[in-house]
mmCIF file of C-alpha atoms in Angstrom:
data_model
loop_
_atom_site.group_PDB
_atom_site.id
_atom_site.type_symbol
_atom_site.label_atom_id
_atom_site.label_comp_id
_atom_site.label_asym_id
_atom_site.label_seq_id
_atom_site.Cartn_x
_atom_site.Cartn_y
_atom_site.Cartn_z
ATOM 1 C CA LYS A 1 28.287 -62.736 16.115
ATOM 2 C CA GLN A 2 26.698 -65.531 13.986
ATOM 3 C CA GLU A 3 24.974 -64.503 10.799
ATOM 4 C CA VAL A 4 22.931 -66.737 8.627
ATOM 5 C CA THR A 5 22.103 -65.847 5.045
ATOM 6 C CA GLN A 6 19.721 -67.536 2.582
ATOM 7 C CA ILE A 7 19.816 -67.104 -1.134
ATOM 8 C CA PRO A 8 17.714 -66.586 -3.057
ATOM 9 C CA ALA A 9 14.988 -64.802 -0.994
ATOM 10 C CA ALA A 10 12.399 -66.056 -3.454
ATOM 11 C CA LEU A 11 12.224 -68.694 -6.141
ATOM 12 C CA SER A 12 9.642 -69.859 -8.710
ATOM 13 C CA VAL A 13 10.123 -73.042 -10.676
ATOM 14 C CA PRO A 14 7.896 -75.271 -12.862
ATOM 15 C CA GLU A 15 6.632 -78.444 -11.305
ATOM 16 C CA GLY A 16 8.914 -81.458 -11.683
ATOM 17 C CA GLU A 17 12.256 -79.607 -11.574
ATOM 18 C CA ASN A 18 15.053 -80.365 -9.135
ATOM 19 C CA LEU A 19 16.158 -77.360 -7.172
ATOM 20 C CA VAL A 20 18.727 -76.182 -4.603
ATOM 21 C CA LEU A 21 18.318 -73.714 -1.784
ATOM 22 C CA ASN A 22 21.381 -72.243 -0.136
ATOM 23 C CA CYS A 23 22.258 -71.334 3.413
ATOM 24 C CA SER A 24 25.530 -69.796 4.638
ATOM 25 C CA PHE A 25 26.740 -69.039 8.149
ATOM 26 C CA THR A 26 29.698 -66.981 9.413
ATOM 27 C CA ASP A 27 30.721 -68.878 12.521
ATOM 28 C CA SER A 28 31.624 -72.585 12.119
ATOM 29 C CA ALA A 29 31.320 -73.216 15.897
ATOM 30 C CA ILE A 30 27.966 -74.995 15.578
ATOM 31 C CA TYR A 31 26.351 -78.098 17.008
ATOM 32 C CA ASN A 32 24.076 -78.533 14.073
ATOM 33 C CA LEU A 33 22.137 -76.939 11.164
ATOM 34 C CA GLN A 34 18.404 -77.478 10.697
ATOM 35 C CA TRP A 35 16.189 -76.964 7.725
ATOM 36 C CA PHE A 36 12.510 -76.012 8.377
ATOM 37 C CA ARG A 37 9.412 -75.437 6.311
ATOM 38 C CA GLN A 38 6.811 -72.766 7.082
ATOM 39 C CA ASP A 39 3.491 -72.582 5.486
ATOM 40 C CA PRO A 40 1.634 -69.280 5.451
ATOM 41 C CA GLY A 41 0.081 -68.514 8.854
ATOM 42 C CA LYS A 42 1.642 -71.635 10.382
ATOM 43 C CA GLY A 43 4.406 -72.620 12.629
ATOM 44 C CA LEU A 44 7.667 -74.219 11.411
ATOM 45 C CA THR A 45 8.091 -77.903 10.670
ATOM 46 C CA SER A 46 11.562 -79.429 11.053
ATOM 47 C CA LEU A 47 12.727 -81.169 7.799
ATOM 48 C CA LEU A 48 16.238 -82.175 8.340
ATOM 49 C CA LEU A 49 18.885 -81.787 11.073
ATOM 50 C CA ILE A 50 22.543 -82.193 10.253
ATOM 51 C CA GLN A 51 24.948 -82.539 13.062
ATOM 52 C CA SER A 52 28.273 -80.730 12.844
ATOM 53 C CA SER A 53 30.121 -84.043 12.303
ATOM 54 C CA GLN A 54 27.821 -85.146 9.462
ATOM 55 C CA ARG A 55 28.001 -84.156 5.802
ATOM 56 C CA GLU A 56 24.437 -84.832 4.720
ATOM 57 C CA GLN A 57 20.969 -86.036 5.641
ATOM 58 C CA THR A 58 18.219 -87.435 3.503
ATOM 59 C CA SER A 59 14.466 -87.650 3.884
ATOM 60 C CA GLY A 60 12.408 -88.687 0.887
ATOM 61 C CA ARG A 61 12.899 -86.198 -1.864
ATOM 62 C CA LEU A 62 14.914 -83.950 0.325
ATOM 63 C CA ASN A 63 18.713 -83.974 0.742
ATOM 64 C CA ALA A 64 20.613 -81.511 2.925
ATOM 65 C CA SER A 65 24.363 -81.139 2.926
ATOM 66 C CA LEU A 66 26.660 -79.379 5.288
ATOM 67 C CA ASP A 67 30.201 -78.091 4.687
ATOM 68 C CA LYS A 68 31.001 -76.692 8.130
ATOM 69 C CA SER A 69 34.533 -75.371 7.253
ATOM 70 C CA SER A 70 33.196 -73.160 4.438
ATOM 71 C CA GLY A 71 30.017 -72.192 6.315
ATOM 72 C CA ARG A 72 27.500 -73.545 3.795
ATOM 73 C CA SER A 73 24.536 -75.850 3.506
ATOM 74 C CA THR A 74 22.282 -76.723 0.681
ATOM 75 C CA LEU A 75 18.832 -78.181 0.554
ATOM 76 C CA TYR A 76 18.163 -80.257 -2.554
ATOM 77 C CA ILE A 77 14.539 -80.911 -3.469
ATOM 78 C CA ALA A 78 14.044 -83.512 -6.142
ATOM 79 C CA ALA A 79 11.100 -83.651 -8.557
ATOM 80 C CA SER A 80 9.360 -80.596 -7.059
ATOM 81 C CA GLN A 81 5.583 -80.596 -6.535
ATOM 82 C CA PRO A 82 3.062 -77.780 -5.971
ATOM 83 C CA GLY A 83 2.762 -78.990 -2.415
ATOM 84 C CA ASP A 84 6.394 -78.033 -1.810
ATOM 85 C CA SER A 85 5.452 -74.358 -2.108
ATOM 86 C CA ALA A 86 6.384 -72.749 1.262
ATOM 87 C CA THR A 87 9.040 -70.833 2.909
ATOM 88 C CA TYR A 88 12.206 -72.817 3.798
ATOM 89 C CA LEU A 89 14.392 -71.619 6.688
ATOM 90 C CA CYS A 90 17.734 -72.749 7.916
ATOM 91 C CA ALA A 91 18.966 -72.337 11.471
ATOM 92 C CA VAL A 92 22.292 -72.964 13.235
ATOM 93 C CA GLU A 93 22.728 -73.889 16.869
ATOM 94 C CA GLY A 94 25.981 -72.396 18.241
ATOM 95 C CA ASN A 95 28.238 -74.577 20.430
ATOM 96 C CA ARG A 96 29.560 -71.589 22.345
ATOM 97 C CA ASP A 97 26.193 -70.418 23.741
ATOM 98 C CA ASP A 98 23.356 -72.753 22.627
ATOM 99 C CA LYS A 99 21.685 -69.920 20.809
ATOM 100 C CA ILE A 100 19.772 -70.647 17.619
ATOM 101 C CA ILE A 101 20.108 -68.226 14.722
ATOM 102 C CA PHE A 102 17.774 -68.363 11.746
ATOM 103 C CA GLY A 103 18.201 -67.173 8.168
ATOM 104 C CA LYS A 104 15.441 -65.028 6.695
ATOM 105 C CA GLY A 105 14.246 -67.832 4.501
ATOM 106 C CA THR A 106 13.626 -68.706 0.841
ATOM 107 C CA ARG A 107 10.060 -68.350 -0.388
ATOM 108 C CA LEU A 108 9.545 -71.208 -2.846
ATOM 109 C CA HIS A 109 6.684 -71.261 -5.374
ATOM 110 C CA ILE A 110 6.257 -74.380 -7.572
ATOM 111 C CA LEU A 111 4.192 -73.663 -10.642
ATOM 112 C CA PRO A 112 1.749 -76.431 -11.612
ATOM 113 C CA GLU B 1 -0.666 -86.181 20.234
ATOM 114 C CA ALA B 2 2.785 -84.642 20.708
ATOM 115 C CA GLN B 3 2.490 -80.876 20.479
ATOM 116 C CA VAL B 4 3.500 -77.451 21.563
ATOM 117 C CA THR B 5 0.537 -75.318 22.543
ATOM 118 C CA GLN B 6 0.531 -71.533 22.661
ATOM 119 C CA ASN B 7 -2.211 -69.303 24.066
ATOM 120 C CA PRO B 8 -3.644 -66.984 23.068
ATOM 121 C CA ARG B 9 -3.304 -67.356 19.273
ATOM 122 C CA TYR B 10 -4.301 -63.699 18.757
ATOM 123 C CA LEU B 11 -4.244 -60.723 21.055
ATOM 124 C CA ILE B 12 -4.831 -56.969 20.563
ATOM 125 C CA THR B 13 -3.921 -54.890 23.609
ATOM 126 C CA VAL B 14 -2.690 -51.492 24.605
ATOM 127 C CA THR B 15 0.638 -50.091 25.614
ATOM 128 C CA GLY B 16 1.678 -50.767 29.204
ATOM 129 C CA LYS B 17 -0.840 -53.491 30.015
ATOM 130 C CA LYS B 18 1.025 -56.511 31.217
ATOM 131 C CA LEU B 19 0.415 -59.710 29.371
ATOM 132 C CA THR B 20 1.511 -63.300 29.431
ATOM 133 C CA VAL B 21 1.653 -65.728 26.506
ATOM 134 C CA THR B 22 1.629 -69.363 27.683
ATOM 135 C CA CYS B 23 3.465 -72.215 26.114
ATOM 136 C CA SER B 24 3.106 -75.863 27.066
ATOM 137 C CA GLN B 25 4.594 -78.982 25.596
ATOM 138 C CA ASN B 26 3.568 -82.567 26.329
ATOM 139 C CA MET B 27 6.775 -84.323 25.082
ATOM 140 C CA ASN B 28 8.869 -84.035 28.264
ATOM 141 C CA HIS B 29 11.330 -81.927 26.396
ATOM 142 C CA GLU B 30 14.170 -80.204 28.236
ATOM 143 C CA TYR B 31 14.843 -77.398 25.823
ATOM 144 C CA MET B 32 12.320 -74.616 25.253
ATOM 145 C CA SER B 33 12.627 -71.350 23.391
ATOM 146 C CA TRP B 34 10.683 -68.207 22.379
ATOM 147 C CA TYR B 35 11.089 -66.452 19.015
ATOM 148 C CA ARG B 36 9.567 -63.469 17.386
ATOM 149 C CA GLN B 37 9.098 -63.249 13.573
ATOM 150 C CA ASP B 38 9.070 -59.878 11.856
ATOM 151 C CA PRO B 39 8.938 -58.982 8.096
ATOM 152 C CA GLY B 40 12.443 -58.434 6.780
ATOM 153 C CA LEU B 41 14.087 -59.531 10.043
ATOM 154 C CA GLY B 42 13.117 -63.171 10.106
ATOM 155 C CA LEU B 43 12.923 -65.306 13.254
ATOM 156 C CA ARG B 44 14.914 -64.024 16.205
ATOM 157 C CA GLN B 45 15.354 -65.848 19.551
ATOM 158 C CA ILE B 46 14.156 -64.030 22.613
ATOM 159 C CA TYR B 47 14.930 -66.418 25.454
ATOM 160 C CA TYR B 48 15.619 -70.044 25.876
ATOM 161 C CA SER B 49 15.702 -72.582 28.647
ATOM 162 C CA MET B 50 17.770 -75.730 28.833
ATOM 163 C CA ASN B 51 15.872 -77.129 31.851
ATOM 164 C CA VAL B 52 13.745 -76.311 34.861
ATOM 165 C CA GLU B 53 14.962 -73.057 36.561
ATOM 166 C CA VAL B 54 17.548 -72.462 33.857
ATOM 167 C CA THR B 55 16.844 -69.535 31.409
ATOM 168 C CA ASP B 56 19.169 -67.563 29.156
ATOM 169 C CA LYS B 57 18.867 -64.569 26.915
ATOM 170 C CA GLY B 58 18.618 -64.913 23.115
ATOM 171 C CA ASP B 59 19.384 -62.181 20.703
ATOM 172 C CA VAL B 60 16.439 -59.939 21.468
ATOM 173 C CA PRO B 61 15.509 -60.262 25.192
ATOM 174 C CA GLU B 62 14.785 -56.591 25.974
ATOM 175 C CA GLY B 63 11.297 -55.998 27.216
ATOM 176 C CA TYR B 64 10.592 -59.648 27.918
ATOM 177 C CA LYS B 65 10.652 -62.000 30.837
ATOM 178 C CA VAL B 66 10.345 -65.817 31.045
ATOM 179 C CA SER B 67 10.172 -68.433 33.748
ATOM 180 C CA ARG B 68 10.620 -72.190 33.777
ATOM 181 C CA LYS B 69 9.175 -73.492 37.021
ATOM 182 C CA GLU B 70 7.876 -76.717 35.478
ATOM 183 C CA LYS B 71 9.407 -78.719 32.613
ATOM 184 C CA ARG B 72 6.286 -78.556 30.404
ATOM 185 C CA ASN B 73 5.631 -74.767 30.663
ATOM 186 C CA PHE B 74 7.558 -71.799 29.478
ATOM 187 C CA PRO B 75 5.467 -68.566 29.640
ATOM 188 C CA LEU B 76 6.550 -65.328 27.986
ATOM 189 C CA ILE B 77 5.831 -62.198 29.994
ATOM 190 C CA LEU B 78 5.607 -58.689 28.630
ATOM 191 C CA GLU B 79 5.619 -56.482 31.787
ATOM 192 C CA SER B 80 4.990 -53.171 29.979
ATOM 193 C CA PRO B 81 4.270 -53.899 26.279
ATOM 194 C CA SER B 82 5.170 -51.322 23.612
ATOM 195 C CA PRO B 83 4.088 -51.040 19.926
ATOM 196 C CA ASN B 84 7.496 -52.290 18.792
ATOM 197 C CA GLN B 85 6.701 -55.595 20.400
ATOM 198 C CA THR B 86 3.897 -56.072 17.856
ATOM 199 C CA SER B 87 4.972 -59.338 16.194
ATOM 200 C CA LEU B 88 4.240 -63.029 15.509
ATOM 201 C CA TYR B 89 5.595 -65.096 18.437
ATOM 202 C CA PHE B 90 6.631 -68.744 18.353
ATOM 203 C CA CYS B 91 7.382 -71.164 21.156
ATOM 204 C CA ALA B 92 9.466 -74.148 20.412
ATOM 205 C CA SER B 93 10.812 -77.194 22.243
ATOM 206 C CA SER B 94 13.243 -80.055 21.736
ATOM 207 C CA LEU B 95 14.169 -83.233 23.594
ATOM 208 C CA SER B 96 17.579 -81.861 24.716
ATOM 209 C CA THR B 97 19.816 -78.908 24.108
ATOM 210 C CA VAL B 98 21.979 -80.455 21.414
ATOM 211 C CA ASN B 99 21.221 -82.010 18.053
ATOM 212 C CA GLN B 100 17.519 -82.569 18.484
ATOM 213 C CA PRO B 101 14.910 -81.159 16.055
ATOM 214 C CA GLN B 102 12.754 -78.381 17.328
ATOM 215 C CA HIS B 103 9.028 -78.647 17.481
ATOM 216 C CA PHE B 104 7.129 -75.359 17.043
ATOM 217 C CA GLY B 105 3.791 -74.088 18.281
ATOM 218 C CA ASP B 106 1.377 -72.495 15.798
ATOM 219 C CA GLY B 107 2.220 -68.948 16.853
ATOM 220 C CA THR B 108 0.713 -66.055 18.721
ATOM 221 C CA ARG B 109 0.007 -62.860 16.826
ATOM 222 C CA LEU B 110 0.333 -59.852 19.206
ATOM 223 C CA SER B 111 -0.760 -56.333 18.324
ATOM 224 C CA ILE B 112 0.215 -53.613 20.836
ATOM 225 C CA LEU B 113 -1.633 -50.333 20.190
#
C-alpha cells in the first residue's frame, strides 16, 4: 500500500532564505506527483505537477524535483517571503488504481 | 470563473440523519474525487470518479456513497452519519484521470453530534 511521508512536519525560517521541503513515497508505480499549498481554512491550490517521466518542474520561485526510483521529491522555494507561509502537501497518483495518496504536509512559517 | 463549488460549507447535524454534500464543477472535467481531512491523518481519498457512471472506492469509503449521473456533479451521501465522520471534506476535479492538476473546492466542515 502506498505511503507518503513529508519531512519536516513544521518549519520556521527567516524571510529571504532558500528552503527545501521533502516528500517520500513507498511505491514507485505512479503516474505523477503533485505539490499543493493550503492556507488556513481554505482548499488546496495546485503548485506543480511532475509526471513520472519527468525529473523536475519550475514555476516562478518554486522548483520541484522527482526521483521516482528512490521514491523522493523535493520542493525548493527560493527567496522565501512571508506570503509563502502555508501548509505544503505532496500527493502521488498511483498507476495501478488511479488512487491519490497525500502526505500529511509541512507547515511552513516565514518570519518577517 | 473556473471553480469547484461545494455546498453546504458548514453543517452541524445529528447521528443517523441522512445528508448530502453537493459538488459541482464548471470546467468539463472528467475526474472528480472526495477527500476528508483530519488532524494527524491528513487528506484521505473517499471515492473518486473517472467519468459519468464510473465510481471507485478510495482509501476510506466506509459509510459513504457517491453518484456520478452528470459530468459536472459528484454528490457525497452519508446515509446514516456517525460522530466519527465529523471532518473537513473536500471535493476536487481534474481534466482527465492522468497527469492533470487537481482543482479543489473550499471545503465543507461537517459536525455529527
